[in-house]
């Protein structure tokens, strides 16, 4: 595998690179293996912090269409750089695994960064406004709490998406340029439809 890098290289991953198999412990539910050992593809998405309004907006769109994602043979896994205790309160109602990575080991391994452009990029502003309005409405109804005021890794995280084959091959990767720059469900389903199957 001299030509292909692995996630251990701590750099940007590209299609064709390999992800080393590992067991992850979700904030609720049993441990899971990435990549999926059952022949499914894994959509490993890196989000920001627990309670992030922008992340919540996106994850709700994934939740609504989760049956389509599963039918396409894709398992969803979302990683946050928050402690498990903070993240656990947001796991209710989400039909996929949430992984707490408060020390950002996975973020470093997959080359996922933070930058001021996460919120300063004008392409993010409309999404940030929509996210704040949605979170405010949910807060008023008592359906969501406020995120922790202290975020050890800040609020400038950038999202990232990886579609990983059962053998660990990265089939597609996207490193977000701003806080709401990630694959839509339609883009994910299109990538999954074109993925080689064993």
Short mmCIF file of C-alpha atoms in Angstrom, two decimals:
data_model
loop_
_atom_site.label_atom_id
_atom_site.label_comp_id
_atom_site.label_asym_id
_atom_site.label_seq_id
_atom_site.Cartn_x
_atom_site.Cartn_y
_atom_site.Cartn_z
CA UNK A 1 0.00 0.00 0.00
CA UNK A 2 2.93 2.34 -0.69
CA UNK A 3 0.94 4.46 -3.17
CA UNK A 4 -2.12 4.77 -0.90
CA UNK A 5 -2.06 6.72 2.32
CA UNK A 6 -3.94 5.66 5.43
CA UNK A 7 -5.88 7.76 7.94
CA UNK A 8 -2.93 7.34 10.30
CA UNK A 9 -0.96 9.76 8.14
CA UNK A 10 -2.91 12.63 9.78
CA UNK A 11 -3.56 14.44 6.55
CA UNK A 12 -6.19 15.06 3.95
CA UNK A 13 -7.74 11.80 2.76
CA UNK A 14 -8.67 11.30 -0.87
CA UNK A 15 -10.57 8.61 -2.76
CA UNK A 16 -8.47 5.47 -2.87
CA UNK A 17 -6.88 6.04 0.55
CA UNK A 18 -7.55 3.43 3.23
CA UNK A 19 -9.08 3.81 6.68
CA UNK A 20 -7.83 1.45 9.36
CA UNK A 21 -10.63 -0.54 10.99
CA UNK A 22 -11.48 0.57 14.49
CA UNK A 23 -14.20 0.12 17.10
CA UNK A 24 -16.05 3.26 18.19
CA UNK A 25 -18.33 3.69 21.20
CA UNK A 26 -21.46 5.75 20.50
CA UNK A 27 -22.93 7.89 23.28
CA UNK A 28 -25.85 5.44 23.31
CA UNK A 29 -26.14 1.94 21.95
CA UNK A 30 -23.55 -0.77 21.34
CA UNK A 31 -20.04 -0.29 20.01
CA UNK A 32 -19.67 -0.28 16.24
CA UNK A 33 -16.89 -0.97 13.80
CA UNK A 34 -15.78 1.47 11.11
CA UNK A 35 -15.74 0.52 8.32
CA UNK A 36 -18.95 -1.51 8.55
CA UNK A 37 -18.11 -5.23 8.56
CA UNK A 38 -21.49 -6.26 7.12
CA UNK A 39 -21.00 -5.09 3.55
CA UNK A 40 -22.61 -1.68 3.99
CA UNK A 41 -20.96 1.59 3.13
CA UNK A 42 -20.19 3.96 6.00
CA UNK A 43 -20.94 7.68 5.82
CA UNK A 44 -18.61 9.08 8.48
CA UNK A 45 -19.44 12.72 9.01
CA UNK A 46 -17.56 15.12 11.25
CA UNK A 47 -19.68 17.82 12.84
CA UNK A 48 -18.87 20.59 15.29
CA UNK A 49 -19.94 20.65 18.96
CA UNK A 50 -22.94 19.20 20.79
CA UNK A 51 -25.94 21.49 20.38
CA UNK A 52 -24.43 23.36 17.42
CA UNK A 53 -27.47 24.92 15.68
CA UNK A 54 -25.91 24.49 12.22
CA UNK A 55 -25.16 20.81 12.87
CA UNK A 56 -28.65 20.22 14.25
CA UNK A 57 -30.21 21.74 11.14
CA UNK A 58 -28.22 19.41 8.89
CA UNK A 59 -28.71 16.29 11.03
CA UNK A 60 -32.48 16.78 11.03
CA UNK A 61 -32.41 16.67 7.22
CA UNK A 62 -30.46 13.40 7.45
CA UNK A 63 -32.91 12.03 10.03
CA UNK A 64 -35.95 12.71 7.85
CA UNK A 65 -34.41 10.73 4.99
CA UNK A 66 -32.62 8.09 7.03
CA UNK A 67 -34.79 5.23 5.68
CA UNK A 68 -33.64 6.14 2.14
CA UNK A 69 -30.02 6.21 3.29
CA UNK A 70 -30.32 2.79 4.90
CA UNK A 71 -32.09 1.39 1.84
CA UNK A 72 -29.09 2.54 -0.21
CA UNK A 73 -26.84 0.35 1.96
CA UNK A 74 -25.26 3.23 3.89
CA UNK A 75 -24.68 3.37 7.65
CA UNK A 76 -24.55 6.87 9.17
CA UNK A 77 -22.01 7.76 11.88
CA UNK A 78 -21.62 11.35 13.14
CA UNK A 79 -18.60 12.53 15.16
CA UNK A 80 -18.60 15.58 17.46
CA UNK A 81 -15.73 17.15 19.41
CA UNK A 82 -17.78 17.28 22.63
CA UNK A 83 -17.72 15.09 25.75
CA UNK A 84 -20.13 12.16 25.71
CA UNK A 85 -22.17 13.63 28.57
CA UNK A 86 -22.94 16.78 26.57
CA UNK A 87 -23.58 14.93 23.35
CA UNK A 88 -25.86 12.29 24.86
CA UNK A 89 -28.73 14.75 25.41
CA UNK A 90 -28.88 15.37 21.65
CA UNK A 91 -28.93 11.68 20.68
CA UNK A 92 -32.66 11.22 21.30
CA UNK A 93 -34.59 11.00 18.06
CA UNK A 94 -31.50 10.50 15.90
CA UNK A 95 -31.55 7.06 14.24
CA UNK A 96 -27.78 6.80 13.84
CA UNK A 97 -24.69 6.68 16.04
CA UNK A 98 -23.17 9.81 17.59
CA UNK A 99 -19.51 9.54 18.55
CA UNK A 100 -17.91 11.83 21.14
CA UNK A 101 -14.30 12.75 20.31
CA UNK A 102 -13.53 15.47 22.87
CA UNK A 103 -9.77 15.19 22.35
CA UNK A 104 -10.19 15.40 18.56
CA UNK A 105 -8.12 12.30 17.87
CA UNK A 106 -10.35 11.27 14.95
CA UNK A 107 -10.44 14.85 13.66
CA UNK A 108 -6.64 14.92 13.53
CA UNK A 109 -6.43 11.46 11.99
CA UNK A 110 -8.85 12.39 9.20
CA UNK A 111 -7.40 15.87 8.66
CA UNK A 112 -10.56 17.72 9.77
CA UNK A 113 -9.76 21.29 10.78
CA UNK A 114 -11.13 24.44 12.39
CA UNK A 115 -10.85 27.89 10.81
CA UNK A 116 -12.45 31.34 11.16
CA UNK A 117 -13.97 30.91 7.69
CA UNK A 118 -16.37 28.38 9.24
CA UNK A 119 -18.58 31.33 10.23
CA UNK A 120 -17.02 34.23 8.31
CA UNK A 121 -17.67 32.80 4.84
CA UNK A 122 -20.77 34.60 3.47
CA UNK A 123 -22.00 31.30 1.98
CA UNK A 124 -22.65 30.10 5.56
CA UNK A 125 -24.63 33.12 6.78
CA UNK A 126 -28.11 32.20 5.52
CA UNK A 127 -27.72 28.67 6.91
CA UNK A 128 -26.47 30.02 10.24
CA UNK A 129 -29.50 32.34 10.44
CA UNK A 130 -31.91 29.47 9.60
CA UNK A 131 -30.17 27.28 12.18
CA UNK A 132 -30.40 29.90 14.92
CA UNK A 133 -34.10 30.52 14.19
CA UNK A 134 -34.82 26.77 14.28
CA UNK A 135 -32.85 26.24 17.50
CA UNK A 136 -34.53 29.23 19.16
CA UNK A 137 -37.96 27.81 18.32
CA UNK A 138 -36.93 24.39 19.68
CA UNK A 139 -35.55 26.00 22.83
CA UNK A 140 -38.77 27.96 23.43
CA UNK A 141 -40.78 24.73 23.06
CA UNK A 142 -38.48 22.95 25.51
CA UNK A 143 -37.34 20.43 22.91
CA UNK A 144 -33.67 21.38 22.90
CA UNK A 145 -31.29 22.91 25.38
CA UNK A 146 -28.60 25.49 24.88
CA UNK A 147 -25.16 24.21 23.94
CA UNK A 148 -22.47 24.53 26.58
CA UNK A 149 -21.12 28.07 26.72
CA UNK A 150 -17.61 26.69 27.04
CA UNK A 151 -16.40 24.82 23.98
CA UNK A 152 -12.83 23.60 24.61
CA UNK A 153 -12.16 23.32 20.87
CA UNK A 154 -14.04 26.48 19.97
CA UNK A 155 -16.94 27.09 17.60
CA UNK A 156 -15.00 27.34 14.35
CA UNK A 157 -14.95 23.69 13.34
CA UNK A 158 -15.37 22.77 9.69
CA UNK A 159 -17.49 19.78 8.66
CA UNK A 160 -16.20 16.82 6.68
CA UNK A 161 -17.80 13.79 5.02
CA UNK A 162 -16.30 10.43 4.06
CA UNK A 163 -17.93 7.55 2.23
CA UNK A 164 -16.04 4.41 3.20
CA UNK A 165 -16.27 0.96 1.61
CA UNK A 166 -16.41 -2.19 3.77
CA UNK A 167 -12.72 -2.84 3.06
CA UNK A 168 -11.77 0.62 4.37
CA UNK A 169 -11.28 2.31 1.00
CA UNK A 170 -12.31 5.96 0.96
CA UNK A 171 -14.72 6.15 -1.98
CA UNK A 172 -15.41 9.89 -1.66
CA UNK A 173 -14.41 12.71 0.68
CA UNK A 174 -15.50 16.29 1.24
CA UNK A 175 -13.78 18.82 3.48
CA UNK A 176 -16.16 21.70 4.15
CA UNK A 177 -15.11 25.25 3.35
CA UNK A 178 -17.61 26.75 5.82
CA UNK A 179 -19.88 25.61 8.66
CA UNK A 180 -22.70 24.38 6.42
CA UNK A 181 -20.63 22.95 3.58
CA UNK A 182 -21.37 19.23 3.59
CA UNK A 183 -22.98 16.63 1.37
CA UNK A 184 -26.72 16.88 1.04
CA UNK A 185 -28.67 13.64 1.35
CA UNK A 186 -29.17 13.67 -2.43
CA UNK A 187 -25.42 13.94 -2.98
CA UNK A 188 -24.77 11.11 -0.52
CA UNK A 189 -27.32 8.86 -2.22
CA UNK A 190 -25.84 9.62 -5.62
CA UNK A 191 -22.34 8.73 -4.40
CA UNK A 192 -23.66 5.52 -2.83
CA UNK A 193 -25.44 4.54 -6.06
CA UNK A 194 -22.14 4.78 -7.96
CA UNK A 195 -20.05 2.95 -5.36
CA UNK A 196 -18.63 -0.44 -6.35
CA UNK A 197 -20.30 -3.29 -4.47
CA UNK A 198 -18.58 -6.50 -3.33
#
